[in-house]
Amino acid sequence: MADFNSKPSAPARRGVRWWPGVAIAAIATALVVWVRLQEDWPFQQRNLIGAQVLIITAILLLIWWTLFSRAPKRLRLAVTFTIVGAGIVGATLFRIRGVSGDLLPIVEFRWAGTVPTPTPVSTNRAINSDLVSDAATNSFPQFLGRERTGVLPGPRLQTNWSSYPPQVVWRRPIGPGWSGFAIVGNVAITQEQRGEEECVLALDLQSGEPIWSHCDNARYSTTIAGEGPRATPTIVSNRVFTFGATGILNCLDLATGKVLWSRNVVAESQTEVLAWGCTSSPLMVGDLVVVHGGENIGRSLFAYQSSDGNPAWVGGTSAASYASPIVTTLAGSPQVVTFNDGSISGHDPATGTTLWERAWGNGNALCSTPVVVSSNQVLFSSGYGVGSELLEISRTANGKFSVKPIWKSIRMKAKFAHIFVRDRFLYGLDDGIFACVDLKDGSQRWKEGRYGHGQGLLVGENYLLMAESGELVLLHPTPDASNELGRYRVFDTKTWNPIALSGDLLLVRNDREAACLRLKLQR
C-alpha cells in the first residue's frame, strides 16, 4: 500500500562538469608549446600569438565555469565575481607602461616609477665659444658617431671594471623620447617631450646644466611605441638639425638655439605620421639635409638646402621606413643608401634619382641602419624574422647599376640596434641576443647573451652595449665568443636610446633620465 505521507527523494546532484575546462586548458597549452617551437617565426610574433592564446583561454574558462560547469550556483558566482573583482582591482592598481622590444607588456604600479618633470629652460643663454673649441677632436656630432657607422677608432677603454667601474659625472631627469645625444666640444644636444611640446635641449657636457632649448607645439604618443621624439640631432658647423616625431625638421643656431628655418615634412607633403613616429636622424650630404617622410605616399626621401630650408629633391618609389639613411660610395658612385617601406635602395645625392632598388622585408617595420662592408658591398638586416643579406653593387656596360646577392641568412636579425663589421665578421644583436656571423657566407659563429633590444658602439676592440634593461655592458667580441668583461647598472627601466661617446665621457639616456659616465681609459 502506497505511503502518501512520504516525501519524494531529491534528485541526485550531478558533479562538476570538468572535461570542457580541462580540454580548453590542454588545447591552449598545446597551442602555446607549438607556437614557441616555431623557430622560423619572428620572436615577437610568437610572443603576440602566445599572449592572444592565453587571453582567449582565460575568457573561455571563465565562460565555462560560470555557465556550463554545473558547479553549485553560489560557488560559481563567488569564483566569477572574485576573478572579475581581482581584474578591476588590478586595473586600478597597475598600468601598462609600454612594451619591451619583444612586444611584451611592461606592467607597473600606477604610482611607481615617477621621475620629476624636467625644469624648462627659463632663460636661454648663448654657448660660450670655449665649449665648442675642441670640436675637431672631441665630438660625436650625429647618430652613430662622426662617420655614422657606430664604429669608433678609440679611445682605449680600461676593461677592468671591477677595479675601475664607470663613474657617474651627473644624472638628471629628462622628458620622454628615444632620441640620442649629439656632442660637439662640451655641448650635448638631444630631444625630449614636455607635455604638449616637443623640445630640443642643449646641455653642458661636463655638468649636465641646460644651456638653451627650443620647443615646438607637437606631440606623438602611443602605448606601444612610447612618447616623444625619436631621432638624434645632427650638428654641422654652427647649425643643429633636428627631426621630430611628427615630421618637423628644424635648423637651429648652435650657439643660441634660435630657429634659422623650419619645415613640416609630413604636413607639406600631405602624408601621415608613421605609425611608430618619424625616426630618421637628419643626414647631411654636401649642402643638403636629407630625412625620411611620412607614410601613404610613394616617396621616401626628402632633401632640403641646409642654408635656407628650400626643397631640393624628393626621392624613392616607396613610403618611408624607420631607419636613418647613410651616404657612402658604392661601385665608384656616391649614394644615399636607405631602407624604405618594403624596399632598399641607393640614390643620387644631388638629385634623389633612384640608382638601384630591391624588394625587402615582410611588411614589418625596418629600423636598423645599412652597413657598408666594402667599396661595392653593403649589408642590410632587419628583425621580425627577416634576417640579413649581403649585396654587391656594380655598374653594367650601359652605366646602370646592378644588384647581386652574395648570401642571405636568418642568422642576424637586427630589429633596431645597429650592427657592425670587424675583420670580415658581423656582430650585433640578433633579435635581442648578441651574435657573430661570418661575412663569407652568412653562417653563424656563435649566439650568446640576451641583452634585449638595446644600443651599442664599437670602441677600438671593445663593444659598449647599453642593454634594454638599463645595464651598461662591456664586451670584447671575437669570432670565437662574445667575451663579456663587465656590467654597470645605470637605469632601472627600459632603455632603447642610442649612446654617445666623447673622449672618456659616455652619454646615456632613456625616456626618463639622462646620465654622463666617465670611463677609465688605458694609459
Short mmCIF file of C-alpha atoms in Angstrom, two decimals:
data_model
loop_
_atom_site.label_atom_id
_atom_site.label_comp_id
_atom_site.label_asym_id
_atom_site.label_seq_id
_atom_site.Cartn_x
_atom_site.Cartn_y
_atom_site.Cartn_z
CA MET A 1 0.00 0.00 0.00
CA ALA A 2 1.41 3.37 -1.04
CA ASP A 3 2.58 5.71 1.66
CA PHE A 4 1.14 9.05 0.65
CA ASN A 5 2.75 10.80 3.59
CA SER A 6 6.36 10.08 2.49
CA LYS A 7 8.37 12.90 0.80
CA PRO A 8 9.76 12.35 -2.72
CA SER A 9 13.52 11.79 -2.73
CA ALA A 10 15.64 14.73 -4.02
CA PRO A 11 17.26 14.13 -7.42
CA ALA A 12 20.90 13.19 -7.18
CA ARG A 13 23.14 16.23 -7.63
CA ARG A 14 25.32 15.91 -10.67
CA GLY A 15 29.00 16.56 -10.23
CA VAL A 16 31.00 19.39 -11.74
CA ARG A 17 31.45 19.02 -15.48
CA TRP A 18 35.25 19.26 -15.58
CA TRP A 19 36.04 17.94 -19.01
CA PRO A 20 35.33 21.18 -21.00
CA GLY A 21 37.68 23.17 -18.74
CA VAL A 22 40.36 20.52 -18.90
CA ALA A 23 40.01 20.33 -22.69
CA ILE A 24 40.29 24.12 -23.06
CA ALA A 25 43.41 24.23 -20.86
CA ALA A 26 45.00 21.25 -22.63
CA ILE A 27 44.38 22.70 -26.11
CA ALA A 28 45.73 26.09 -25.01
CA THR A 29 48.86 24.50 -23.53
CA ALA A 30 49.48 22.53 -26.72
CA LEU A 31 48.99 25.67 -28.84
CA VAL A 32 51.41 27.74 -26.75
CA VAL A 33 54.06 24.98 -26.87
CA TRP A 34 53.60 24.63 -30.64
CA VAL A 35 53.91 28.40 -31.17
CA ARG A 36 57.10 28.57 -29.07
CA LEU A 37 58.63 25.78 -31.15
CA GLN A 38 58.20 27.69 -34.42
CA GLU A 39 61.77 28.93 -34.60
CA ASP A 40 61.27 30.30 -38.12
CA TRP A 41 58.63 32.71 -36.83
CA PRO A 42 59.74 36.12 -35.54
CA PHE A 43 60.24 36.06 -31.78
CA GLN A 44 57.83 38.99 -31.39
CA GLN A 45 55.17 37.18 -33.41
CA ARG A 46 55.44 34.14 -31.15
CA ASN A 47 55.01 36.37 -28.11
CA LEU A 48 51.94 38.08 -29.56
CA ILE A 49 50.27 34.85 -30.63
CA GLY A 50 51.05 33.23 -27.28
CA ALA A 51 49.52 36.20 -25.44
CA GLN A 52 46.40 36.05 -27.63
CA VAL A 53 46.00 32.33 -26.91
CA LEU A 54 46.25 32.94 -23.15
CA ILE A 55 43.71 35.78 -23.22
CA ILE A 56 41.20 33.76 -25.25
CA THR A 57 41.76 30.77 -22.97
CA ALA A 58 41.06 32.83 -19.85
CA ILE A 59 37.81 34.13 -21.35
CA LEU A 60 36.68 30.64 -22.39
CA LEU A 61 37.48 29.19 -18.97
CA LEU A 62 35.52 31.94 -17.26
CA ILE A 63 32.51 31.34 -19.53
CA TRP A 64 32.73 27.59 -18.94
CA TRP A 65 32.94 27.95 -15.18
CA THR A 66 30.12 30.49 -14.93
CA LEU A 67 27.60 28.94 -17.33
CA PHE A 68 28.43 25.33 -18.09
CA SER A 69 30.46 23.81 -15.23
CA ARG A 70 27.42 22.60 -13.19
CA ALA A 71 29.19 23.69 -10.02
CA PRO A 72 26.91 24.90 -7.20
CA LYS A 73 25.48 28.29 -8.06
CA ARG A 74 26.94 30.07 -5.06
CA LEU A 75 30.38 28.65 -5.74
CA ARG A 76 30.21 29.58 -9.44
CA LEU A 77 29.16 33.13 -8.72
CA ALA A 78 31.68 33.53 -5.91
CA VAL A 79 34.58 32.43 -8.11
CA THR A 80 33.39 34.51 -11.08
CA PHE A 81 32.92 37.69 -9.06
CA THR A 82 36.26 37.13 -7.33
CA ILE A 83 38.05 36.88 -10.68
CA VAL A 84 36.23 39.89 -12.15
CA GLY A 85 36.83 41.88 -8.96
CA ALA A 86 40.52 40.99 -8.99
CA GLY A 87 40.70 42.19 -12.59
CA ILE A 88 39.11 45.51 -11.66
CA VAL A 89 41.43 45.94 -8.68
CA GLY A 90 44.41 45.04 -10.86
CA ALA A 91 43.41 47.60 -13.49
CA THR A 92 43.09 50.19 -10.72
CA LEU A 93 46.47 49.43 -9.15
CA PHE A 94 48.54 48.66 -12.25
CA ARG A 95 49.12 50.13 -15.67
CA ILE A 96 50.84 49.05 -18.85
CA ARG A 97 53.81 51.35 -19.41
CA GLY A 98 54.67 50.46 -22.96
CA VAL A 99 56.12 47.20 -24.21
CA SER A 100 59.54 45.64 -24.38
CA GLY A 101 61.44 45.23 -27.62
CA ASP A 102 59.92 41.76 -27.81
CA LEU A 103 56.43 43.31 -27.55
CA LEU A 104 55.79 42.03 -24.03
CA PRO A 105 53.75 44.46 -21.88
CA ILE A 106 55.62 46.27 -19.12
CA VAL A 107 53.34 46.35 -16.07
CA GLU A 108 53.95 48.62 -13.09
CA PHE A 109 52.07 50.20 -10.19
CA ARG A 110 50.30 53.37 -11.30
CA TRP A 111 52.23 55.40 -8.76
CA ALA A 112 55.59 53.75 -9.36
CA GLY A 113 58.50 54.87 -11.46
CA THR A 114 57.62 58.54 -11.49
CA VAL A 115 60.50 60.85 -12.38
CA PRO A 116 60.43 64.62 -11.76
CA THR A 117 59.42 66.55 -14.84
CA PRO A 118 62.43 68.34 -16.33
CA THR A 119 62.50 72.00 -15.49
CA PRO A 120 62.02 74.11 -18.63
CA VAL A 121 64.94 76.30 -19.59
CA SER A 122 63.62 79.65 -18.43
CA THR A 123 66.33 81.80 -19.96
CA ASN A 124 68.35 80.66 -22.94
CA ARG A 125 71.98 81.67 -22.88
CA ALA A 126 74.44 81.68 -25.72
CA ILE A 127 77.04 78.94 -25.85
CA ASN A 128 80.49 80.14 -24.89
CA SER A 129 82.96 79.61 -27.71
CA ASP A 130 85.19 77.71 -25.27
CA LEU A 131 82.56 74.97 -25.07
CA VAL A 132 82.99 74.08 -28.74
CA SER A 133 86.64 74.99 -29.16
CA ASP A 134 87.82 71.36 -29.19
CA ALA A 135 85.08 70.15 -31.51
CA ALA A 136 87.55 68.80 -34.05
CA THR A 137 88.90 66.19 -31.63
CA ASN A 138 86.09 65.89 -29.10
CA SER A 139 82.86 65.26 -30.96
CA PHE A 140 80.09 62.80 -31.65
CA PRO A 141 78.11 65.07 -33.97
CA GLN A 142 75.36 62.73 -35.19
CA PHE A 143 73.60 59.39 -34.89
CA LEU A 144 76.18 56.57 -34.52
CA GLY A 145 79.11 58.97 -34.45
CA ARG A 146 81.17 61.05 -36.85
CA GLU A 147 81.03 58.52 -39.72
CA ARG A 148 77.52 57.23 -38.87
CA THR A 149 78.87 53.70 -38.57
CA GLY A 150 78.71 53.02 -34.82
CA VAL A 151 82.44 52.21 -35.03
CA LEU A 152 84.93 54.48 -33.24
CA PRO A 153 88.73 54.11 -33.50
CA GLY A 154 89.18 54.83 -29.80
CA PRO A 155 89.89 55.71 -27.08
CA ARG A 156 91.39 52.61 -25.44
CA LEU A 157 89.00 51.67 -22.64
CA GLN A 158 90.08 50.23 -19.32
CA THR A 159 88.48 46.79 -19.27
CA ASN A 160 88.83 46.01 -15.56
CA TRP A 161 85.51 47.36 -14.36
CA SER A 162 85.86 45.55 -11.03
CA SER A 163 88.66 47.94 -10.08
CA TYR A 164 87.73 50.85 -12.36
CA PRO A 165 83.93 50.95 -12.78
CA PRO A 166 82.25 53.78 -14.70
CA GLN A 167 81.81 56.91 -12.60
CA VAL A 168 78.62 58.98 -12.71
CA VAL A 169 79.51 62.60 -13.53
CA TRP A 170 75.92 63.80 -13.49
CA ARG A 171 72.38 62.48 -13.72
CA ARG A 172 69.22 64.44 -14.48
CA PRO A 173 65.55 63.89 -15.31
CA ILE A 174 64.70 64.16 -18.98
CA GLY A 175 61.46 64.21 -20.90
CA PRO A 176 60.15 61.18 -22.81
CA GLY A 177 61.71 60.32 -26.16
CA TRP A 178 64.00 57.79 -27.82
CA SER A 179 66.45 60.36 -29.20
CA GLY A 180 70.18 60.03 -28.53
CA PHE A 181 72.78 62.74 -27.92
CA ALA A 182 74.92 64.60 -30.45
CA ILE A 183 78.10 66.12 -28.99
CA VAL A 184 80.39 68.90 -30.18
CA GLY A 185 83.09 70.03 -27.78
CA ASN A 186 81.43 70.33 -24.38
CA VAL A 187 77.89 70.76 -25.71
CA ALA A 188 75.46 67.84 -25.86
CA ILE A 189 72.13 68.11 -27.68
CA THR A 190 69.12 65.78 -27.58
CA GLN A 191 65.32 65.89 -27.93
CA GLU A 192 62.61 65.37 -25.35
CA GLN A 193 58.85 65.73 -24.83
CA ARG A 194 57.49 68.26 -22.34
CA GLY A 195 53.73 67.91 -22.16
CA GLU A 196 52.34 69.10 -25.47
CA GLU A 197 55.70 70.46 -26.65
CA GLU A 198 58.49 68.67 -28.45
CA CYS A 199 61.79 70.22 -27.42
CA VAL A 200 65.44 70.33 -28.46
CA LEU A 201 67.72 70.66 -25.43
CA ALA A 202 71.37 71.75 -25.26
CA LEU A 203 73.29 70.71 -22.14
CA ASP A 204 76.75 71.42 -20.78
CA LEU A 205 78.54 68.10 -21.23
CA GLN A 206 80.59 68.48 -18.04
CA SER A 207 77.78 69.50 -15.68
CA GLY A 208 74.51 68.48 -17.35
CA GLU A 209 73.18 72.01 -16.86
CA PRO A 210 70.79 73.29 -19.57
CA ILE A 211 72.13 75.97 -21.90
CA TRP A 212 69.18 76.54 -24.23
CA SER A 213 66.09 74.82 -25.53
CA HIS A 214 63.74 75.18 -28.45
CA CYS A 215 60.19 73.81 -28.36
CA ASP A 216 57.51 73.15 -30.96
CA ASN A 217 53.83 72.55 -30.32
CA ALA A 218 53.85 68.87 -31.28
CA ARG A 219 53.32 65.55 -29.54
CA TYR A 220 53.50 61.91 -30.55
CA SER A 221 52.43 59.20 -28.12
CA THR A 222 51.11 55.62 -28.24
CA THR A 223 51.10 52.91 -25.57
CA ILE A 224 53.22 50.54 -27.63
CA ALA A 225 55.64 52.98 -29.26
CA GLY A 226 56.01 55.38 -26.35
CA GLU A 227 56.04 59.16 -26.27
CA GLY A 228 58.23 61.88 -27.69
CA PRO A 229 60.81 62.44 -30.44
CA ARG A 230 62.90 59.56 -31.73
CA ALA A 231 65.64 60.97 -33.97
CA THR A 232 69.11 62.00 -32.82
CA PRO A 233 70.15 65.59 -33.74
CA THR A 234 72.88 66.28 -36.29
CA ILE A 235 75.42 69.06 -35.68
CA VAL A 236 77.29 70.59 -38.63
CA SER A 237 79.47 73.65 -38.13
CA ASN A 238 77.35 76.20 -36.24
CA ARG A 239 73.99 74.56 -37.02
CA VAL A 240 71.84 71.88 -35.38
CA PHE A 241 69.41 69.85 -37.47
CA THR A 242 66.62 68.01 -35.68
CA PHE A 243 63.69 65.91 -36.84
CA GLY A 244 60.67 65.48 -34.58
CA ALA A 245 58.35 62.50 -34.25
CA THR A 246 55.55 64.32 -36.08
CA GLY A 247 57.73 65.39 -39.00
CA ILE A 248 59.07 68.84 -38.03
CA LEU A 249 62.56 69.44 -39.45
CA ASN A 250 64.38 72.29 -37.71
CA CYS A 251 67.64 74.07 -38.40
CA LEU A 252 68.79 75.81 -35.21
CA ASP A 253 71.71 78.05 -34.38
CA LEU A 254 74.18 76.05 -32.27
CA ALA A 255 75.12 78.99 -30.08
CA THR A 256 71.62 80.16 -29.13
CA GLY A 257 69.03 77.58 -30.25
CA LYS A 258 67.39 80.22 -32.42
CA VAL A 259 65.36 78.86 -35.35
CA LEU A 260 67.09 79.54 -38.66
CA TRP A 261 64.44 77.71 -40.66
CA SER A 262 61.83 75.01 -40.15
CA ARG A 263 59.83 72.65 -42.39
CA ASN A 264 56.98 70.28 -41.54
CA VAL A 265 57.94 67.43 -43.87
CA VAL A 266 54.83 65.35 -43.21
CA ALA A 267 52.30 68.19 -43.46
CA GLU A 268 53.89 69.81 -46.53
CA SER A 269 54.00 66.52 -48.43
CA GLN A 270 50.37 65.79 -47.43
CA THR A 271 51.28 62.46 -45.88
CA GLU A 272 50.64 60.93 -42.47
CA VAL A 273 52.93 60.47 -39.49
CA LEU A 274 54.45 57.00 -39.46
CA ALA A 275 52.71 54.56 -37.14
CA TRP A 276 55.73 54.45 -34.79
CA GLY A 277 56.60 58.13 -35.30
CA CYS A 278 59.17 59.75 -37.58
CA THR A 279 62.58 58.42 -36.55
CA SER A 280 65.01 59.49 -39.28
CA SER A 281 68.10 61.24 -37.92
CA PRO A 282 68.97 64.09 -40.36
CA LEU A 283 71.69 63.16 -42.86
CA MET A 284 73.99 65.84 -44.22
CA VAL A 285 75.01 65.32 -47.85
CA GLY A 286 77.11 68.26 -49.05
CA ASP A 287 74.89 71.30 -48.65
CA LEU A 288 71.70 69.22 -48.35
CA VAL A 289 69.94 67.73 -45.34
CA VAL A 290 68.01 64.50 -46.03
CA VAL A 291 65.28 62.83 -43.96
CA HIS A 292 62.52 60.29 -44.44
CA GLY A 293 58.95 61.49 -44.88
CA GLY A 294 55.61 60.05 -43.81
CA GLU A 295 53.54 57.08 -44.92
CA ASN A 296 50.81 56.57 -47.53
CA ILE A 297 52.90 58.19 -50.26
CA GLY A 298 55.20 56.73 -52.91
CA ARG A 299 58.18 58.82 -51.82
CA SER A 300 60.60 58.06 -49.01
CA LEU A 301 63.39 60.69 -49.01
CA PHE A 302 63.13 64.48 -48.79
CA ALA A 303 66.14 66.75 -49.26
CA TYR A 304 66.37 70.44 -48.32
CA GLN A 305 69.01 73.12 -48.77
CA SER A 306 70.82 73.34 -45.46
CA SER A 307 71.30 77.09 -45.82
CA ASP A 308 67.65 78.15 -46.09
CA GLY A 309 65.44 75.04 -45.97
CA ASN A 310 64.27 75.29 -49.56
CA PRO A 311 63.26 71.90 -51.02
CA ALA A 312 65.98 70.34 -53.20
CA TRP A 313 64.54 66.98 -54.28
CA VAL A 314 62.19 64.15 -53.39
CA GLY A 315 63.32 60.57 -53.99
CA GLY A 316 62.20 56.98 -53.85
CA THR A 317 59.24 54.98 -55.08
CA SER A 318 58.08 53.66 -51.68
CA ALA A 319 56.95 55.20 -48.43
CA ALA A 320 59.41 55.91 -45.62
CA SER A 321 60.90 53.47 -43.13
CA TYR A 322 62.16 53.94 -39.58
CA ALA A 323 65.85 53.58 -40.43
CA SER A 324 68.18 56.54 -40.83
CA PRO A 325 69.79 56.81 -44.30
CA ILE A 326 73.55 56.86 -44.85
CA VAL A 327 75.78 58.34 -47.53
CA THR A 328 78.59 56.28 -48.98
CA THR A 329 80.34 55.37 -52.22
CA LEU A 330 79.43 52.08 -53.91
CA ALA A 331 80.75 50.93 -57.27
CA GLY A 332 82.59 54.24 -57.57
CA SER A 333 79.45 56.36 -57.19
CA PRO A 334 78.38 58.45 -54.17
CA GLN A 335 74.96 57.28 -52.97
CA VAL A 336 72.36 57.83 -50.29
CA VAL A 337 71.55 54.29 -49.19
CA THR A 338 68.40 53.58 -47.26
CA PHE A 339 65.64 51.29 -46.16
CA ASN A 340 62.18 52.17 -47.43
CA ASP A 341 58.78 50.69 -46.69
CA GLY A 342 59.19 47.31 -48.38
CA SER A 343 62.41 48.01 -50.27
CA ILE A 344 66.07 49.04 -50.07
CA SER A 345 67.63 51.49 -52.49
CA GLY A 346 70.51 53.76 -53.49
CA HIS A 347 70.02 57.36 -54.67
CA ASP A 348 71.98 60.06 -56.40
CA PRO A 349 72.82 62.55 -53.60
CA ALA A 350 72.45 65.55 -55.92
CA THR A 351 69.06 64.72 -57.44
CA GLY A 352 67.50 61.88 -55.42
CA THR A 353 67.25 59.76 -58.56
CA THR A 354 66.95 56.06 -57.75
CA LEU A 355 70.14 54.30 -58.86
CA TRP A 356 69.05 50.83 -57.78
CA GLU A 357 66.24 49.28 -55.75
CA ARG A 358 65.41 45.86 -54.37
CA ALA A 359 62.36 44.49 -52.54
CA TRP A 360 62.89 43.85 -48.84
CA GLY A 361 61.08 42.66 -45.74
CA ASN A 362 57.80 41.03 -44.78
CA GLY A 363 55.67 44.08 -44.11
CA ASN A 364 57.03 44.83 -40.63
CA ALA A 365 58.99 47.90 -39.54
CA LEU A 366 62.53 48.39 -40.86
CA CYS A 367 64.77 50.20 -38.39
CA SER A 368 68.44 49.21 -38.46
CA THR A 369 70.93 51.26 -40.49
CA PRO A 370 72.60 49.72 -43.59
CA VAL A 371 76.22 48.60 -43.09
CA VAL A 372 78.86 49.29 -45.74
CA VAL A 373 81.18 46.28 -46.00
CA SER A 374 83.49 47.32 -48.88
CA SER A 375 83.68 49.63 -51.87
CA ASN A 376 80.99 47.63 -53.65
CA GLN A 377 79.24 45.64 -50.91
CA VAL A 378 76.53 46.71 -48.47
CA LEU A 379 74.66 44.67 -45.90
CA PHE A 380 71.05 45.06 -44.80
CA SER A 381 69.43 43.48 -41.77
CA SER A 382 66.02 43.69 -40.10
CA GLY A 383 64.02 41.94 -37.43
CA TYR A 384 60.63 40.21 -37.32
CA GLY A 385 62.09 37.08 -38.89
CA VAL A 386 63.64 38.72 -41.97
CA GLY A 387 67.39 38.38 -41.33
CA SER A 388 70.37 39.75 -43.27
CA GLU A 389 71.54 39.94 -46.86
CA LEU A 390 74.90 40.94 -48.30
CA LEU A 391 74.63 42.67 -51.67
CA GLU A 392 77.21 43.54 -54.29
CA ILE A 393 76.58 46.75 -56.22
CA SER A 394 78.21 47.09 -59.65
CA ARG A 395 77.82 49.08 -62.85
CA THR A 396 76.92 47.50 -66.15
CA ALA A 397 78.32 48.42 -69.56
CA ASN A 398 75.50 50.89 -70.17
CA GLY A 399 76.20 52.70 -66.91
CA LYS A 400 73.26 51.33 -64.96
CA PHE A 401 73.62 49.73 -61.55
CA SER A 402 73.30 46.03 -60.90
CA VAL A 403 72.48 44.39 -57.55
CA LYS A 404 73.82 40.90 -56.93
CA PRO A 405 73.02 38.98 -53.71
CA ILE A 406 76.09 37.33 -52.19
CA TRP A 407 74.22 35.50 -49.43
CA LYS A 408 71.08 35.73 -47.35
CA SER A 409 70.79 34.47 -43.79
CA ILE A 410 68.26 34.33 -40.98
CA ARG A 411 71.18 34.34 -38.54
CA MET A 412 71.31 38.09 -37.92
CA LYS A 413 68.00 39.90 -37.36
CA ALA A 414 68.71 43.48 -36.27
CA LYS A 415 65.44 44.94 -35.08
CA PHE A 416 66.60 48.48 -34.37
CA ALA A 417 70.04 48.12 -32.82
CA HIS A 418 72.92 48.89 -35.16
CA ILE A 419 75.22 46.04 -36.22
CA PHE A 420 78.87 46.34 -37.20
CA VAL A 421 81.62 44.64 -39.20
CA ARG A 422 85.15 43.92 -37.99
CA ASP A 423 87.73 41.68 -39.65
CA ARG A 424 85.20 40.11 -42.02
CA PHE A 425 82.80 39.17 -39.24
CA LEU A 426 79.42 40.71 -38.49
CA TYR A 427 78.44 41.38 -34.86
CA GLY A 428 75.28 42.65 -33.26
CA LEU A 429 72.01 41.90 -31.51
CA ASP A 430 70.17 39.12 -33.32
CA ASP A 431 66.61 39.57 -32.06
CA GLY A 432 68.00 40.75 -28.73
CA ILE A 433 70.79 38.14 -28.39
CA PHE A 434 74.39 39.10 -29.17
CA ALA A 435 75.70 37.09 -32.13
CA CYS A 436 78.53 36.75 -34.63
CA VAL A 437 78.09 35.90 -38.33
CA ASP A 438 80.79 35.07 -40.87
CA LEU A 439 80.68 37.60 -43.73
CA LYS A 440 81.92 34.93 -46.12
CA ASP A 441 78.64 33.00 -46.20
CA GLY A 442 76.31 34.32 -43.51
CA SER A 443 76.84 31.33 -41.25
CA GLN A 444 76.55 31.81 -37.51
CA ARG A 445 79.71 31.55 -35.39
CA TRP A 446 78.01 31.97 -32.04
CA LYS A 447 74.94 33.48 -30.37
CA GLU A 448 75.03 34.13 -26.63
CA GLY A 449 73.86 36.64 -24.08
CA ARG A 450 70.30 38.00 -24.15
CA TYR A 451 70.66 41.76 -23.75
CA GLY A 452 67.32 42.77 -25.22
CA HIS A 453 66.90 45.45 -27.84
CA GLY A 454 69.49 47.95 -26.66
CA GLN A 455 72.10 50.05 -28.45
CA GLY A 456 75.88 49.96 -28.64
CA LEU A 457 79.16 51.29 -30.05
CA LEU A 458 82.35 49.53 -31.06
CA VAL A 459 85.17 51.48 -29.40
CA GLY A 460 88.54 50.23 -30.56
CA GLU A 461 88.47 46.49 -29.95
CA ASN A 462 85.72 46.60 -27.31
CA TYR A 463 81.97 46.94 -27.55
CA LEU A 464 79.94 49.21 -25.25
CA LEU A 465 76.37 47.94 -25.11
CA MET A 466 73.53 49.65 -23.30
CA ALA A 467 71.19 46.72 -22.70
CA GLU A 468 67.44 47.20 -22.87
CA SER A 469 67.35 46.58 -19.12
CA GLY A 470 69.39 49.73 -18.44
CA GLU A 471 72.70 47.95 -17.75
CA LEU A 472 75.87 49.11 -19.48
CA VAL A 473 77.83 46.07 -20.66
CA LEU A 474 81.45 45.91 -21.86
CA LEU A 475 82.36 43.11 -24.28
CA HIS A 476 85.40 42.10 -26.28
CA PRO A 477 83.80 40.25 -29.20
CA THR A 478 85.88 37.85 -31.30
CA PRO A 479 84.91 35.20 -33.86
CA ASP A 480 85.03 32.66 -31.01
CA ALA A 481 82.95 34.30 -28.26
CA SER A 482 81.31 37.50 -27.02
CA ASN A 483 83.69 37.75 -24.03
CA GLU A 484 81.70 39.84 -21.58
CA LEU A 485 84.10 41.86 -19.42
CA GLY A 486 81.88 43.88 -17.12
CA ARG A 487 78.45 45.30 -16.26
CA TYR A 488 77.30 48.50 -14.66
CA ARG A 489 73.70 49.31 -13.72
CA VAL A 490 72.70 52.77 -14.97
CA PHE A 491 68.89 52.71 -15.22
CA ASP A 492 66.12 50.51 -13.84
CA THR A 493 63.69 50.93 -16.71
CA LYS A 494 63.52 50.18 -20.42
CA THR A 495 66.33 51.80 -22.40
CA TRP A 496 66.17 52.00 -26.20
CA ASN A 497 68.15 55.19 -26.83
CA PRO A 498 71.45 55.20 -28.74
CA ILE A 499 74.55 56.09 -26.71
CA ALA A 500 77.23 58.69 -27.48
CA LEU A 501 80.92 58.79 -26.52
CA SER A 502 83.17 61.84 -26.44
CA GLY A 503 86.65 61.24 -25.05
CA ASP A 504 86.17 59.43 -21.75
CA LEU A 505 82.59 60.69 -21.28
CA LEU A 506 79.68 58.46 -22.23
CA LEU A 507 76.19 59.94 -22.53
CA VAL A 508 73.29 57.57 -21.94
CA ARG A 509 69.58 58.13 -21.56
CA ASN A 510 66.14 56.60 -21.80
CA ASP A 511 62.67 58.13 -21.69
CA ARG A 512 63.04 59.22 -18.05
CA GLU A 513 66.65 60.02 -17.18
CA ALA A 514 69.93 61.06 -18.75
CA ALA A 515 73.37 60.44 -17.31
CA CYS A 516 77.01 61.14 -18.07
CA LEU A 517 79.51 58.45 -17.16
CA ARG A 518 83.28 58.79 -17.05
CA LEU A 519 85.05 55.69 -18.34
CA LYS A 520 88.54 54.90 -17.18
CA LEU A 521 90.99 54.88 -20.12
CA GLN A 522 94.14 52.84 -20.56
CA ARG A 523 97.37 54.78 -20.48
#
